[in-house]
Amino acid sequence: EMEWDHDAEGVHFGAFVDDDLVGITTLVPQPREAVPGGWRVRGMAVVPDLRGHGIGAALLAAAVDTAWEHDAAELWCTARTPAARFYAVHGFEAVSDVFELPDIGPHVIMRRAL
């Protein structure tokens, strides 16, 4: 269970292996600056031992499909810099310089037009 801002409109995704939750992400309607119709990918995470096995890609594909169903103009996220390549492989582009989130580390804003 998760409670974040925009929770009433958000869509939560979970990936399971047998009965174990091994990956999560959330998709929320949240425009980025002056871009109307944007949806934000938040909280993407996969169990470290299972990274690189397509779980994150499947979660992201489900988010893209759901955004399409809601007529989203774009998807965007604040990606940790080590994850930027993952998003780039899946059609996202960096639209900001690297910035530091306190207690979390360096991030970059990435977007994908739909």
PDB file of C-alpha atoms in Angstrom:
ATOM      1  CA  GLU A   1       0.000   0.000   0.000  1.00  0.00           C
ATOM      2  CA  MET A   2       1.246   3.473  -0.873  1.00  0.00           C
ATOM      3  CA  GLU A   3      -0.025   6.968  -0.224  1.00  0.00           C
ATOM      4  CA  TRP A   4       1.433   9.792  -2.323  1.00  0.00           C
ATOM      5  CA  ASP A   5       0.133  13.052  -3.624  1.00  0.00           C
ATOM      6  CA  HIS A   6      -2.270  12.557  -6.538  1.00  0.00           C
ATOM      7  CA  ASP A   7      -3.019   9.135  -5.055  1.00  0.00           C
ATOM      8  CA  ALA A   8      -6.704   9.236  -5.983  1.00  0.00           C
ATOM      9  CA  GLU A   9      -5.839   9.480  -9.674  1.00  0.00           C
ATOM     10  CA  GLY A  10      -2.652   7.427  -9.564  1.00  0.00           C
ATOM     11  CA  VAL A  11      -2.214   3.936 -10.931  1.00  0.00           C
ATOM     12  CA  HIS A  12       0.085   1.562  -9.051  1.00  0.00           C
ATOM     13  CA  PHE A  13       1.860  -1.326 -10.775  1.00  0.00           C
ATOM     14  CA  GLY A  14       3.516  -4.315  -9.160  1.00  0.00           C
ATOM     15  CA  ALA A  15       5.594  -7.116 -10.630  1.00  0.00           C
ATOM     16  CA  PHE A  16       5.514 -10.470  -8.907  1.00  0.00           C
ATOM     17  CA  VAL A  17       7.591 -13.636  -9.044  1.00  0.00           C
ATOM     18  CA  ASP A  18       5.389 -16.307  -7.536  1.00  0.00           C
ATOM     19  CA  ASP A  19       3.868 -14.438  -4.570  1.00  0.00           C
ATOM     20  CA  ASP A  20       6.820 -12.093  -4.035  1.00  0.00           C
ATOM     21  CA  LEU A  21       6.555  -8.427  -4.999  1.00  0.00           C
ATOM     22  CA  VAL A  22       9.781  -7.749  -6.920  1.00  0.00           C
ATOM     23  CA  GLY A  23       9.107  -4.430  -8.650  1.00  0.00           C
ATOM     24  CA  ILE A  24       6.880  -1.378  -8.396  1.00  0.00           C
ATOM     25  CA  THR A  25       6.061   1.902 -10.061  1.00  0.00           C
ATOM     26  CA  THR A  26       3.314   4.487  -9.920  1.00  0.00           C
ATOM     27  CA  LEU A  27       1.846   6.607 -12.699  1.00  0.00           C
ATOM     28  CA  VAL A  28       0.147   9.888 -11.766  1.00  0.00           C
ATOM     29  CA  PRO A  29      -1.452  12.651 -13.825  1.00  0.00           C
ATOM     30  CA  GLN A  30       0.979  15.479 -13.170  1.00  0.00           C
ATOM     31  CA  PRO A  31       1.869  17.962 -15.910  1.00  0.00           C
ATOM     32  CA  ARG A  32       5.512  19.000 -16.161  1.00  0.00           C
ATOM     33  CA  GLU A  33       5.814  22.786 -16.124  1.00  0.00           C
ATOM     34  CA  ALA A  34       3.934  24.172 -19.141  1.00  0.00           C
ATOM     35  CA  VAL A  35       3.293  20.791 -20.806  1.00  0.00           C
ATOM     36  CA  PRO A  36      -0.413  20.002 -20.398  1.00  0.00           C
ATOM     37  CA  GLY A  37      -1.514  16.396 -20.304  1.00  0.00           C
ATOM     38  CA  GLY A  38       1.641  15.034 -18.711  1.00  0.00           C
ATOM     39  CA  TRP A  39       1.757  11.941 -16.533  1.00  0.00           C
ATOM     40  CA  ARG A  40       4.637  11.223 -14.163  1.00  0.00           C
ATOM     41  CA  VAL A  41       6.314   7.880 -13.525  1.00  0.00           C
ATOM     42  CA  ARG A  42       7.196   7.733  -9.810  1.00  0.00           C
ATOM     43  CA  GLY A  43       8.791   5.274  -7.473  1.00  0.00           C
ATOM     44  CA  MET A  44      10.199   2.849 -10.047  1.00  0.00           C
ATOM     45  CA  ALA A  45      12.075   0.110  -8.195  1.00  0.00           C
ATOM     46  CA  VAL A  46      13.114  -3.486  -8.812  1.00  0.00           C
ATOM     47  CA  VAL A  47      14.679  -5.865  -6.296  1.00  0.00           C
ATOM     48  CA  PRO A  48      18.453  -5.491  -6.860  1.00  0.00           C
ATOM     49  CA  ASP A  49      19.095  -9.196  -7.551  1.00  0.00           C
ATOM     50  CA  LEU A  50      16.490  -9.182 -10.356  1.00  0.00           C
ATOM     51  CA  ARG A  51      17.540  -6.014 -12.175  1.00  0.00           C
ATOM     52  CA  GLY A  52      18.398  -6.582 -15.814  1.00  0.00           C
ATOM     53  CA  HIS A  53      15.773  -9.310 -16.288  1.00  0.00           C
ATOM     54  CA  GLY A  54      13.085  -7.183 -17.939  1.00  0.00           C
ATOM     55  CA  ILE A  55      10.991  -6.477 -14.853  1.00  0.00           C
ATOM     56  CA  GLY A  56      11.519  -2.706 -15.005  1.00  0.00           C
ATOM     57  CA  ALA A  57      10.875  -2.758 -18.754  1.00  0.00           C
ATOM     58  CA  ALA A  58       7.578  -4.583 -18.202  1.00  0.00           C
ATOM     59  CA  LEU A  59       6.524  -2.117 -15.508  1.00  0.00           C
ATOM     60  CA  LEU A  60       7.420   0.830 -17.730  1.00  0.00           C
ATOM     61  CA  ALA A  61       5.550  -0.719 -20.692  1.00  0.00           C
ATOM     62  CA  ALA A  62       2.443  -1.063 -18.517  1.00  0.00           C
ATOM     63  CA  ALA A  63       2.793   2.598 -17.500  1.00  0.00           C
ATOM     64  CA  VAL A  64       3.147   3.679 -21.149  1.00  0.00           C
ATOM     65  CA  ASP A  65       0.054   1.664 -22.142  1.00  0.00           C
ATOM     66  CA  THR A  66      -1.951   3.174 -19.297  1.00  0.00           C
ATOM     67  CA  ALA A  67      -0.826   6.698 -20.176  1.00  0.00           C
ATOM     68  CA  TRP A  68      -1.937   6.089 -23.780  1.00  0.00           C
ATOM     69  CA  GLU A  69      -5.332   4.928 -22.510  1.00  0.00           C
ATOM     70  CA  HIS A  70      -5.656   8.229 -20.618  1.00  0.00           C
ATOM     71  CA  ASP A  71      -4.635  10.314 -23.671  1.00  0.00           C
ATOM     72  CA  ALA A  72      -1.462  11.561 -21.988  1.00  0.00           C
ATOM     73  CA  ALA A  73       0.674  13.946 -24.028  1.00  0.00           C
ATOM     74  CA  GLU A  74       3.912  12.821 -22.400  1.00  0.00           C
ATOM     75  CA  LEU A  75       5.426  10.698 -19.670  1.00  0.00           C
ATOM     76  CA  TRP A  76       8.160  12.133 -17.480  1.00  0.00           C
ATOM     77  CA  CYS A  77      10.172  11.248 -14.421  1.00  0.00           C
ATOM     78  CA  THR A  78      13.015  12.370 -12.226  1.00  0.00           C
ATOM     79  CA  ALA A  79      15.528   9.602 -12.838  1.00  0.00           C
ATOM     80  CA  ARG A  80      18.541   8.809 -10.730  1.00  0.00           C
ATOM     81  CA  THR A  81      21.530   9.353 -12.986  1.00  0.00           C
ATOM     82  CA  PRO A  82      22.468   5.640 -12.989  1.00  0.00           C
ATOM     83  CA  ALA A  83      18.938   4.854 -14.254  1.00  0.00           C
ATOM     84  CA  ALA A  84      18.967   7.456 -17.051  1.00  0.00           C
ATOM     85  CA  ARG A  85      20.285   4.920 -19.576  1.00  0.00           C
ATOM     86  CA  PHE A  86      17.378   2.571 -18.758  1.00  0.00           C
ATOM     87  CA  TYR A  87      14.866   5.311 -19.539  1.00  0.00           C
ATOM     88  CA  ALA A  88      16.765   6.378 -22.674  1.00  0.00           C
ATOM     89  CA  VAL A  89      16.609   2.821 -24.027  1.00  0.00           C
ATOM     90  CA  HIS A  90      12.825   3.031 -23.589  1.00  0.00           C
ATOM     91  CA  GLY A  91      12.393   6.251 -25.563  1.00  0.00           C
ATOM     92  CA  PHE A  92      12.913   8.897 -22.889  1.00  0.00           C
ATOM     93  CA  GLU A  93      15.213  11.895 -23.329  1.00  0.00           C
ATOM     94  CA  ALA A  94      16.900  14.041 -20.710  1.00  0.00           C
ATOM     95  CA  VAL A  95      15.379  17.529 -20.526  1.00  0.00           C
ATOM     96  CA  SER A  96      17.313  18.963 -17.588  1.00  0.00           C
ATOM     97  CA  ASP A  97      20.791  19.258 -16.267  1.00  0.00           C
ATOM     98  CA  VAL A  98      21.775  16.911 -13.451  1.00  0.00           C
ATOM     99  CA  PHE A  99      20.544  18.151 -10.084  1.00  0.00           C
ATOM    100  CA  GLU A 100      20.895  16.886  -6.542  1.00  0.00           C
ATOM    101  CA  LEU A 101      17.928  15.706  -4.484  1.00  0.00           C
ATOM    102  CA  PRO A 102      18.865  16.001  -0.802  1.00  0.00           C
ATOM    103  CA  ASP A 103      19.544  12.646   0.867  1.00  0.00           C
ATOM    104  CA  ILE A 104      18.867  10.809  -2.430  1.00  0.00           C
ATOM    105  CA  GLY A 105      21.537  11.853  -4.926  1.00  0.00           C
ATOM    106  CA  PRO A 106      21.926  13.120  -8.494  1.00  0.00           C
ATOM    107  CA  HIS A 107      18.889  13.060 -10.796  1.00  0.00           C
ATOM    108  CA  VAL A 108      17.842  14.257 -14.239  1.00  0.00           C
ATOM    109  CA  ILE A 109      14.359  14.977 -15.586  1.00  0.00           C
ATOM    110  CA  MET A 110      13.497  12.685 -18.491  1.00  0.00           C
ATOM    111  CA  ARG A 111      10.477  12.727 -20.793  1.00  0.00           C
ATOM    112  CA  ARG A 112       8.876  10.676 -23.534  1.00  0.00           C
ATOM    113  CA  ALA A 113       6.353  12.200 -25.912  1.00  0.00           C
ATOM    114  CA  LEU A 114       3.278  10.084 -26.581  1.00  0.00           C
TER     115      LEU A 114
END
